[in-house]
Amino acid sequence: MEPDAWGNRTTVIEFILLGLTENIRLQPILLVVFLFAYLVTVGGNLSILAAILVEPKLHTPMYFFLGNLSLLDVGCITVTVPPRLACLLAHQCTVPYAACISQLFFFHLLAGVDCHLLTAMAYDHYLAFCQPLTYSTRMSREVQGALVGICCTISFINALIHTVAISVLDFCGPNVVNHFYCDLPPLFQLSCSSIHLNGQLLFVGATFMGVFPLILISMSFAHVTAAVLRIRSAEGRKKAFSTCGSHITVVCIFYGTGIFSYMCLGSVSASDKDKGVGILNTILSPMLNPVIYSLRNPDVQGALKRVLMGKRPPE
């Protein structure tokens, strides 16, 4: 810390991240676990992306969005886990103020795009099942690109607003963050100025980034379910529900942890629970997505096998 311009109080110039535990004996175990999770997540998502790129059968809107989701998952875990690995190797975690704010911005940017991309994927399912005759025109490449652009723009604005709002807060000590990465709720607890406006912005942001998209996703899948139930073939219904089931699982994991983190702001004592939710949101969800989307999908499984074995896709 250093004295501010008035000289009567100190200003935080760096934060100390406590991580998951202060037990030194557990640090090597955490290092191995975090490294394993990172390698599996990056490897799994890049494999999915490679399979989509090389397999002509997967050059469809649904897999275009899935490829973007894989990129986002790699980005999200890269923002949080490598800095944590560096801290575990150094046996300390001192983060400069600017680096902490930057991590917060990029995490909310990528996670926000994730939110709206899941909504775009639900819209794609709706068009495919409920408007099949006009699907190719309503989900053209231009529309796909526009939807991804809208997702990025909305998320950028949201992340920028929160970053600017927290950067004008005063942090005059203590500077110990009870988390393993810089995020809004734990930083709010350290501010020595009013966070009333920040709390309101967080609530509004969570509504636009979480609640509204979740409502749209629910409406889309309600229509999809009604359309699937009208399919006479039992095999057709099973295949349709299998296609949608992967997406619904990912949505439940992602939105469930996100809403718990940002819509249910608790006291300082709740921070330890927030760490567990943070692991689900930043590590477990990106790591499970490739498994969830490929588990019941023979096309993805076949493409992955060809990518891993170096075989060309069939003509």
mmCIF file of C-alpha atoms in Angstrom:
data_model
loop_
_atom_site.group_PDB
_atom_site.id
_atom_site.type_symbol
_atom_site.label_atom_id
_atom_site.label_comp_id
_atom_site.label_asym_id
_atom_site.label_seq_id
_atom_site.Cartn_x
_atom_site.Cartn_y
_atom_site.Cartn_z
ATOM 1 C CA MET A 1 0.000 0.000 0.000
ATOM 2 C CA GLU A 2 1.048 3.601 -0.465
ATOM 3 C CA PRO A 3 -0.229 6.981 0.842
ATOM 4 C CA ASP A 4 -2.785 8.707 -1.344
ATOM 5 C CA ALA A 5 -2.642 12.321 -2.506
ATOM 6 C CA TRP A 6 -4.038 13.600 0.795
ATOM 7 C CA GLY A 7 -1.507 11.637 2.848
ATOM 8 C CA ASN A 8 -4.002 10.616 5.534
ATOM 9 C CA ARG A 9 -4.791 7.119 4.335
ATOM 10 C CA THR A 10 -3.283 4.340 2.240
ATOM 11 C CA THR A 11 -4.286 3.184 -1.233
ATOM 12 C CA VAL A 12 -4.099 -0.457 -2.292
ATOM 13 C CA ILE A 13 -1.700 -0.988 -5.203
ATOM 14 C CA GLU A 14 -1.810 -4.792 -5.108
ATOM 15 C CA PHE A 15 -4.044 -7.592 -3.857
ATOM 16 C CA ILE A 16 -3.172 -10.861 -2.141
ATOM 17 C CA LEU A 17 -5.272 -13.810 -3.308
ATOM 18 C CA LEU A 18 -5.756 -16.403 -0.579
ATOM 19 C CA GLY A 19 -6.654 -19.183 -2.999
ATOM 20 C CA LEU A 20 -8.612 -22.254 -1.986
ATOM 21 C CA THR A 21 -6.672 -22.998 1.184
ATOM 22 C CA GLU A 22 -3.822 -21.610 3.274
ATOM 23 C CA ASN A 23 -2.603 -25.125 4.148
ATOM 24 C CA ILE A 24 0.917 -25.343 2.653
ATOM 25 C CA ARG A 25 0.809 -29.153 2.495
ATOM 26 C CA LEU A 26 -2.161 -29.026 0.121
ATOM 27 C CA GLN A 27 -0.497 -26.611 -2.327
ATOM 28 C CA PRO A 28 1.305 -29.328 -4.399
ATOM 29 C CA ILE A 29 -1.939 -31.294 -4.673
ATOM 30 C CA LEU A 30 -3.819 -28.208 -5.826
ATOM 31 C CA LEU A 31 -1.064 -27.488 -8.343
ATOM 32 C CA VAL A 32 -1.457 -30.937 -9.884
ATOM 33 C CA VAL A 33 -5.266 -30.730 -9.871
ATOM 34 C CA PHE A 34 -5.361 -27.258 -11.455
ATOM 35 C CA LEU A 35 -2.765 -28.206 -14.073
ATOM 36 C CA PHE A 36 -4.617 -31.424 -14.926
ATOM 37 C CA ALA A 37 -7.952 -29.581 -15.219
ATOM 38 C CA TYR A 38 -6.389 -26.910 -17.423
ATOM 39 C CA LEU A 39 -4.713 -29.377 -19.787
ATOM 40 C CA VAL A 40 -7.838 -31.544 -20.055
ATOM 41 C CA THR A 41 -10.073 -28.512 -20.685
ATOM 42 C CA VAL A 42 -7.822 -26.929 -23.310
ATOM 43 C CA GLY A 43 -7.135 -30.272 -24.985
ATOM 44 C CA GLY A 44 -10.790 -31.307 -24.997
ATOM 45 C CA ASN A 45 -12.144 -28.027 -26.321
ATOM 46 C CA LEU A 46 -9.444 -27.643 -28.986
ATOM 47 C CA SER A 47 -10.138 -31.231 -30.087
ATOM 48 C CA ILE A 48 -13.825 -30.390 -30.461
ATOM 49 C CA LEU A 49 -12.888 -27.283 -32.455
ATOM 50 C CA ALA A 50 -10.512 -29.268 -34.700
ATOM 51 C CA ALA A 51 -13.181 -31.913 -35.292
ATOM 52 C CA ILE A 52 -15.690 -29.250 -36.336
ATOM 53 C CA LEU A 53 -13.194 -27.635 -38.708
ATOM 54 C CA VAL A 54 -12.113 -30.831 -40.502
ATOM 55 C CA GLU A 55 -15.417 -32.733 -40.598
ATOM 56 C CA PRO A 56 -17.723 -31.527 -43.430
ATOM 57 C CA LYS A 57 -20.759 -33.065 -41.684
ATOM 58 C CA LEU A 58 -20.237 -30.673 -38.778
ATOM 59 C CA HIS A 59 -20.265 -27.511 -40.908
ATOM 60 C CA THR A 60 -23.716 -26.550 -39.651
ATOM 61 C CA PRO A 61 -24.981 -23.641 -37.513
ATOM 62 C CA MET A 62 -25.236 -25.797 -34.375
ATOM 63 C CA TYR A 63 -21.565 -26.789 -34.588
ATOM 64 C CA PHE A 64 -20.529 -23.272 -35.579
ATOM 65 C CA PHE A 65 -21.882 -22.092 -32.235
ATOM 66 C CA LEU A 66 -20.373 -25.104 -30.453
ATOM 67 C CA GLY A 67 -16.966 -24.234 -31.906
ATOM 68 C CA ASN A 68 -17.272 -20.696 -30.593
ATOM 69 C CA LEU A 69 -18.342 -22.075 -27.205
ATOM 70 C CA SER A 70 -15.199 -24.230 -27.130
ATOM 71 C CA LEU A 71 -13.042 -21.163 -27.821
ATOM 72 C CA LEU A 72 -14.776 -19.290 -25.019
ATOM 73 C CA ASP A 73 -14.237 -22.161 -22.595
ATOM 74 C CA VAL A 74 -10.509 -22.148 -23.389
ATOM 75 C CA GLY A 75 -10.451 -18.380 -22.862
ATOM 76 C CA CYS A 76 -12.357 -18.492 -19.566
ATOM 77 C CA ILE A 77 -10.129 -21.087 -17.959
ATOM 78 C CA THR A 78 -6.978 -19.399 -19.328
ATOM 79 C CA VAL A 79 -7.936 -16.147 -17.629
ATOM 80 C CA THR A 80 -8.152 -17.774 -14.195
ATOM 81 C CA VAL A 81 -6.102 -20.987 -13.960
ATOM 82 C CA PRO A 82 -2.598 -20.111 -15.310
ATOM 83 C CA PRO A 83 -2.266 -17.143 -12.890
ATOM 84 C CA ARG A 84 -3.317 -19.500 -10.089
ATOM 85 C CA LEU A 85 -0.695 -22.035 -11.173
ATOM 86 C CA ALA A 86 1.960 -19.300 -11.066
ATOM 87 C CA CYS A 87 0.875 -18.428 -7.533
ATOM 88 C CA LEU A 88 1.062 -22.057 -6.414
ATOM 89 C CA LEU A 89 4.572 -22.402 -7.879
ATOM 90 C CA ALA A 90 5.734 -19.177 -6.223
ATOM 91 C CA HIS A 91 4.050 -20.063 -2.882
ATOM 92 C CA GLN A 92 2.553 -16.568 -2.790
ATOM 93 C CA CYS A 93 -0.060 -14.694 -4.779
ATOM 94 C CA THR A 94 0.455 -10.961 -4.951
ATOM 95 C CA VAL A 95 -1.453 -9.443 -7.875
ATOM 96 C CA PRO A 96 -0.964 -5.821 -9.002
ATOM 97 C CA TYR A 97 -4.118 -3.704 -8.937
ATOM 98 C CA ALA A 98 -4.154 -3.265 -12.740
ATOM 99 C CA ALA A 99 -3.690 -7.006 -13.336
ATOM 100 C CA CYS A 100 -6.560 -7.799 -10.960
ATOM 101 C CA ILE A 101 -8.903 -5.368 -12.730
ATOM 102 C CA SER A 102 -7.822 -6.740 -16.129
ATOM 103 C CA GLN A 103 -8.539 -10.308 -15.056
ATOM 104 C CA LEU A 104 -11.974 -9.244 -13.837
ATOM 105 C CA PHE A 105 -12.734 -7.539 -17.179
ATOM 106 C CA PHE A 106 -11.700 -10.447 -19.396
ATOM 107 C CA PHE A 107 -13.434 -13.014 -17.215
ATOM 108 C CA HIS A 108 -16.748 -11.140 -17.355
ATOM 109 C CA LEU A 109 -16.294 -10.475 -21.073
ATOM 110 C CA LEU A 110 -15.823 -14.162 -21.929
ATOM 111 C CA ALA A 111 -18.399 -15.458 -19.447
ATOM 112 C CA GLY A 112 -20.922 -12.926 -20.751
ATOM 113 C CA VAL A 113 -20.423 -14.048 -24.345
ATOM 114 C CA ASP A 114 -20.907 -17.601 -23.064
ATOM 115 C CA CYS A 115 -24.291 -16.617 -21.582
ATOM 116 C CA HIS A 116 -25.653 -15.156 -24.792
ATOM 117 C CA LEU A 117 -24.073 -17.784 -27.041
ATOM 118 C CA LEU A 118 -26.026 -20.455 -25.149
ATOM 119 C CA THR A 119 -29.133 -18.388 -25.938
ATOM 120 C CA ALA A 120 -28.204 -18.266 -29.636
ATOM 121 C CA MET A 121 -27.749 -22.047 -29.585
ATOM 122 C CA ALA A 122 -31.214 -22.451 -28.045
ATOM 123 C CA TYR A 123 -32.637 -20.210 -30.808
ATOM 124 C CA ASP A 124 -30.895 -22.416 -33.375
ATOM 125 C CA HIS A 125 -32.578 -25.489 -31.852
ATOM 126 C CA TYR A 126 -35.935 -23.692 -31.938
ATOM 127 C CA LEU A 127 -35.621 -22.882 -35.644
ATOM 128 C CA ALA A 128 -34.399 -26.382 -36.490
ATOM 129 C CA PHE A 129 -37.310 -28.147 -34.779
ATOM 130 C CA CYS A 130 -40.140 -25.612 -35.015
ATOM 131 C CA GLN A 131 -39.396 -23.777 -38.285
ATOM 132 C CA PRO A 132 -37.613 -26.410 -40.402
ATOM 133 C CA LEU A 133 -38.852 -25.098 -43.766
ATOM 134 C CA THR A 134 -37.307 -21.647 -43.260
ATOM 135 C CA TYR A 135 -34.336 -22.798 -41.149
ATOM 136 C CA SER A 136 -31.678 -22.424 -43.856
ATOM 137 C CA THR A 137 -32.648 -18.818 -44.594
ATOM 138 C CA ARG A 138 -33.244 -17.762 -40.990
ATOM 139 C CA MET A 139 -29.952 -19.272 -39.849
ATOM 140 C CA SER A 140 -27.693 -18.304 -42.739
ATOM 141 C CA ARG A 141 -23.979 -17.648 -42.262
ATOM 142 C CA GLU A 142 -24.668 -13.934 -42.096
ATOM 143 C CA VAL A 143 -27.208 -14.475 -39.311
ATOM 144 C CA GLN A 144 -24.780 -16.741 -37.425
ATOM 145 C CA GLY A 145 -22.046 -14.108 -37.615
ATOM 146 C CA ALA A 146 -24.464 -11.366 -36.575
ATOM 147 C CA LEU A 147 -25.635 -13.364 -33.537
ATOM 148 C CA VAL A 148 -22.050 -13.961 -32.375
ATOM 149 C CA GLY A 149 -21.285 -10.257 -32.939
ATOM 150 C CA ILE A 150 -24.303 -9.231 -30.846
ATOM 151 C CA CYS A 151 -23.236 -11.629 -28.065
ATOM 152 C CA CYS A 152 -19.737 -10.096 -28.021
ATOM 153 C CA THR A 153 -21.009 -6.509 -28.089
ATOM 154 C CA ILE A 154 -23.477 -6.944 -25.229
ATOM 155 C CA SER A 155 -20.878 -8.751 -23.120
ATOM 156 C CA PHE A 156 -18.201 -6.133 -23.836
ATOM 157 C CA ILE A 157 -20.492 -3.323 -22.690
ATOM 158 C CA ASN A 158 -21.461 -5.231 -19.536
ATOM 159 C CA ALA A 159 -17.843 -6.075 -18.653
ATOM 160 C CA LEU A 160 -16.692 -2.518 -19.338
ATOM 161 C CA ILE A 161 -19.403 -1.007 -17.122
ATOM 162 C CA HIS A 162 -18.493 -3.257 -14.179
ATOM 163 C CA THR A 163 -14.774 -2.678 -14.666
ATOM 164 C CA VAL A 164 -15.111 1.098 -14.751
ATOM 165 C CA ALA A 165 -17.510 1.055 -11.788
ATOM 166 C CA ILE A 166 -15.148 -0.947 -9.584
ATOM 167 C CA SER A 167 -12.043 0.972 -10.702
ATOM 168 C CA VAL A 168 -13.437 4.186 -9.202
ATOM 169 C CA LEU A 169 -13.915 2.567 -5.783
ATOM 170 C CA ASP A 170 -11.423 3.310 -3.006
ATOM 171 C CA PHE A 171 -9.388 0.395 -1.668
ATOM 172 C CA CYS A 172 -7.513 1.546 1.404
ATOM 173 C CA GLY A 173 -6.950 -1.783 3.149
ATOM 174 C CA PRO A 174 -7.099 -4.657 3.869
ATOM 175 C CA ASN A 175 -6.008 -6.057 0.499
ATOM 176 C CA VAL A 176 -6.486 -9.804 1.047
ATOM 177 C CA VAL A 177 -8.983 -11.328 -1.424
ATOM 178 C CA ASN A 178 -10.637 -14.494 -0.123
ATOM 179 C CA HIS A 179 -10.781 -16.139 -3.552
ATOM 180 C CA PHE A 180 -8.494 -17.729 -6.145
ATOM 181 C CA TYR A 181 -9.119 -15.073 -8.819
ATOM 182 C CA CYS A 182 -10.260 -11.443 -8.899
ATOM 183 C CA ASP A 183 -14.038 -11.134 -9.071
ATOM 184 C CA LEU A 184 -16.658 -8.573 -8.124
ATOM 185 C CA PRO A 185 -18.171 -9.926 -4.853
ATOM 186 C CA PRO A 186 -14.840 -10.503 -3.013
ATOM 187 C CA LEU A 187 -13.517 -7.122 -4.180
ATOM 188 C CA PHE A 188 -16.691 -5.393 -2.988
ATOM 189 C CA GLN A 189 -15.918 -6.697 0.498
ATOM 190 C CA LEU A 190 -12.567 -4.857 0.497
ATOM 191 C CA SER A 191 -13.773 -1.461 -0.673
ATOM 192 C CA CYS A 192 -13.742 1.375 1.830
ATOM 193 C CA SER A 193 -16.238 3.421 -0.213
ATOM 194 C CA SER A 194 -19.917 2.850 -0.899
ATOM 195 C CA ILE A 195 -20.700 -0.093 -3.172
ATOM 196 C CA HIS A 196 -24.426 0.674 -3.420
ATOM 197 C CA LEU A 197 -24.211 1.659 -7.095
ATOM 198 C CA ASN A 198 -21.998 -1.331 -7.876
ATOM 199 C CA GLY A 199 -24.506 -3.667 -6.247
ATOM 200 C CA GLN A 200 -27.303 -2.185 -8.339
ATOM 201 C CA LEU A 201 -25.221 -2.462 -11.521
ATOM 202 C CA LEU A 202 -24.396 -6.073 -10.684
ATOM 203 C CA PHE A 203 -28.071 -6.887 -10.151
ATOM 204 C CA VAL A 204 -29.082 -5.213 -13.430
ATOM 205 C CA GLY A 205 -26.191 -6.871 -15.252
ATOM 206 C CA ALA A 206 -27.082 -10.291 -13.846
ATOM 207 C CA THR A 207 -30.667 -9.731 -14.982
ATOM 208 C CA PHE A 208 -29.685 -8.864 -18.561
ATOM 209 C CA MET A 209 -26.831 -11.384 -18.772
ATOM 210 C CA GLY A 210 -28.488 -14.224 -16.874
ATOM 211 C CA VAL A 211 -32.213 -13.983 -16.203
ATOM 212 C CA PHE A 212 -33.431 -12.701 -19.590
ATOM 213 C CA PRO A 213 -31.314 -15.180 -21.597
ATOM 214 C CA LEU A 214 -32.477 -17.991 -19.319
ATOM 215 C CA ILE A 215 -36.109 -17.024 -19.951
ATOM 216 C CA LEU A 216 -35.488 -17.033 -23.716
ATOM 217 C CA ILE A 217 -33.750 -20.413 -23.494
ATOM 218 C CA SER A 218 -36.660 -21.833 -21.468
ATOM 219 C CA MET A 219 -39.190 -20.537 -23.994
ATOM 220 C CA SER A 220 -37.183 -21.991 -26.891
ATOM 221 C CA PHE A 221 -36.979 -25.425 -25.316
ATOM 222 C CA ALA A 222 -40.647 -25.369 -24.345
ATOM 223 C CA HIS A 223 -41.488 -24.957 -28.047
ATOM 224 C CA VAL A 224 -38.877 -27.574 -28.999
ATOM 225 C CA THR A 225 -40.316 -30.075 -26.494
ATOM 226 C CA ALA A 226 -43.818 -29.556 -27.881
ATOM 227 C CA ALA A 227 -42.512 -30.079 -31.428
ATOM 228 C CA VAL A 228 -40.559 -33.208 -30.479
ATOM 229 C CA LEU A 229 -43.575 -34.764 -28.731
ATOM 230 C CA ARG A 230 -45.467 -34.458 -32.013
ATOM 231 C CA ILE A 231 -42.932 -36.723 -33.723
ATOM 232 C CA ARG A 232 -44.595 -40.098 -34.238
ATOM 233 C CA SER A 233 -41.413 -42.159 -34.346
ATOM 234 C CA ALA A 234 -40.062 -43.165 -30.949
ATOM 235 C CA GLU A 235 -36.558 -43.299 -32.419
ATOM 236 C CA GLY A 236 -36.995 -39.786 -33.818
ATOM 237 C CA ARG A 237 -38.118 -38.444 -30.451
ATOM 238 C CA LYS A 238 -35.176 -40.135 -28.723
ATOM 239 C CA LYS A 239 -32.679 -38.646 -31.170
ATOM 240 C CA ALA A 240 -34.226 -35.172 -30.860
ATOM 241 C CA PHE A 241 -34.198 -35.218 -27.056
ATOM 242 C CA SER A 242 -30.608 -36.498 -27.099
ATOM 243 C CA THR A 243 -29.589 -33.527 -29.269
ATOM 244 C CA CYS A 244 -31.259 -31.026 -26.949
ATOM 245 C CA GLY A 245 -30.317 -32.816 -23.724
ATOM 246 C CA SER A 246 -26.617 -31.923 -24.025
ATOM 247 C CA HIS A 247 -27.424 -28.240 -24.393
ATOM 248 C CA ILE A 248 -29.878 -28.253 -21.484
ATOM 249 C CA THR A 249 -27.263 -29.917 -19.237
ATOM 250 C CA VAL A 250 -24.659 -27.262 -20.070
ATOM 251 C CA VAL A 251 -27.194 -24.466 -19.522
ATOM 252 C CA CYS A 252 -28.172 -25.841 -16.094
ATOM 253 C CA ILE A 253 -24.543 -26.088 -14.930
ATOM 254 C CA PHE A 254 -23.506 -22.700 -16.287
ATOM 255 C CA TYR A 255 -26.518 -20.647 -15.236
ATOM 256 C CA GLY A 256 -26.992 -22.446 -11.926
ATOM 257 C CA THR A 257 -23.508 -21.574 -10.698
ATOM 258 C CA GLY A 258 -23.584 -18.099 -12.226
ATOM 259 C CA ILE A 259 -26.879 -17.095 -10.628
ATOM 260 C CA PHE A 260 -25.721 -18.403 -7.250
ATOM 261 C CA SER A 261 -22.527 -16.337 -7.519
ATOM 262 C CA TYR A 262 -23.952 -13.011 -8.653
ATOM 263 C CA MET A 263 -27.622 -12.908 -7.743
ATOM 264 C CA CYS A 264 -27.141 -14.183 -4.172
ATOM 265 C CA LEU A 265 -24.493 -11.859 -2.784
ATOM 266 C CA GLY A 266 -23.804 -12.947 0.749
ATOM 267 C CA SER A 267 -21.709 -11.851 3.673
ATOM 268 C CA VAL A 268 -17.970 -12.138 4.095
ATOM 269 C CA SER A 269 -18.433 -15.540 5.706
ATOM 270 C CA ALA A 270 -20.029 -16.792 2.484
ATOM 271 C CA SER A 271 -16.776 -16.335 0.555
ATOM 272 C CA ASP A 272 -15.600 -19.897 1.206
ATOM 273 C CA LYS A 273 -18.783 -21.191 -0.436
ATOM 274 C CA ASP A 274 -18.191 -18.774 -3.335
ATOM 275 C CA LYS A 275 -14.829 -20.460 -3.975
ATOM 276 C CA GLY A 276 -16.568 -23.785 -4.528
ATOM 277 C CA VAL A 277 -19.046 -22.186 -6.895
ATOM 278 C CA GLY A 278 -16.140 -20.446 -8.624
ATOM 279 C CA ILE A 279 -14.498 -23.816 -9.285
ATOM 280 C CA LEU A 280 -17.730 -25.115 -10.832
ATOM 281 C CA ASN A 281 -18.120 -21.990 -12.967
ATOM 282 C CA THR A 282 -14.539 -21.457 -14.138
ATOM 283 C CA ILE A 283 -13.051 -24.967 -14.205
ATOM 284 C CA LEU A 284 -15.589 -27.790 -14.026
ATOM 285 C CA SER A 285 -18.085 -26.386 -16.536
ATOM 286 C CA PRO A 286 -15.512 -25.727 -19.331
ATOM 287 C CA MET A 287 -13.910 -29.120 -18.642
ATOM 288 C CA LEU A 288 -17.214 -31.021 -18.866
ATOM 289 C CA ASN A 289 -18.607 -29.263 -21.959
ATOM 290 C CA PRO A 290 -16.613 -31.316 -24.517
ATOM 291 C CA VAL A 291 -17.651 -34.527 -22.742
ATOM 292 C CA ILE A 292 -21.308 -33.514 -22.555
ATOM 293 C CA TYR A 293 -21.545 -32.488 -26.220
ATOM 294 C CA SER A 294 -19.714 -35.550 -27.561
ATOM 295 C CA LEU A 295 -21.058 -38.239 -25.221
ATOM 296 C CA ARG A 296 -24.209 -39.017 -27.199
ATOM 297 C CA ASN A 297 -23.178 -37.554 -30.536
ATOM 298 C CA PRO A 298 -21.837 -40.162 -32.983
ATOM 299 C CA ASP A 299 -20.911 -37.480 -35.558
ATOM 300 C CA VAL A 300 -18.678 -35.651 -33.083
ATOM 301 C CA GLN A 301 -17.245 -38.922 -31.767
ATOM 302 C CA GLY A 302 -16.383 -40.074 -35.288
ATOM 303 C CA ALA A 303 -14.794 -36.723 -36.152
ATOM 304 C CA LEU A 304 -12.774 -36.739 -32.918
ATOM 305 C CA LYS A 305 -11.456 -40.238 -33.647
ATOM 306 C CA ARG A 306 -10.369 -39.158 -37.136
ATOM 307 C CA VAL A 307 -8.669 -36.033 -35.754
ATOM 308 C CA LEU A 308 -6.832 -37.956 -33.032
ATOM 309 C CA MET A 309 -5.797 -40.727 -35.448
ATOM 310 C CA GLY A 310 -4.846 -38.334 -38.230
ATOM 311 C CA LYS A 311 -7.336 -39.783 -40.736
ATOM 312 C CA ARG A 312 -9.069 -37.773 -43.446
ATOM 313 C CA PRO A 313 -12.860 -37.374 -43.309
ATOM 314 C CA PRO A 314 -14.802 -39.483 -45.825
ATOM 315 C CA GLU A 315 -15.508 -37.847 -49.184
#
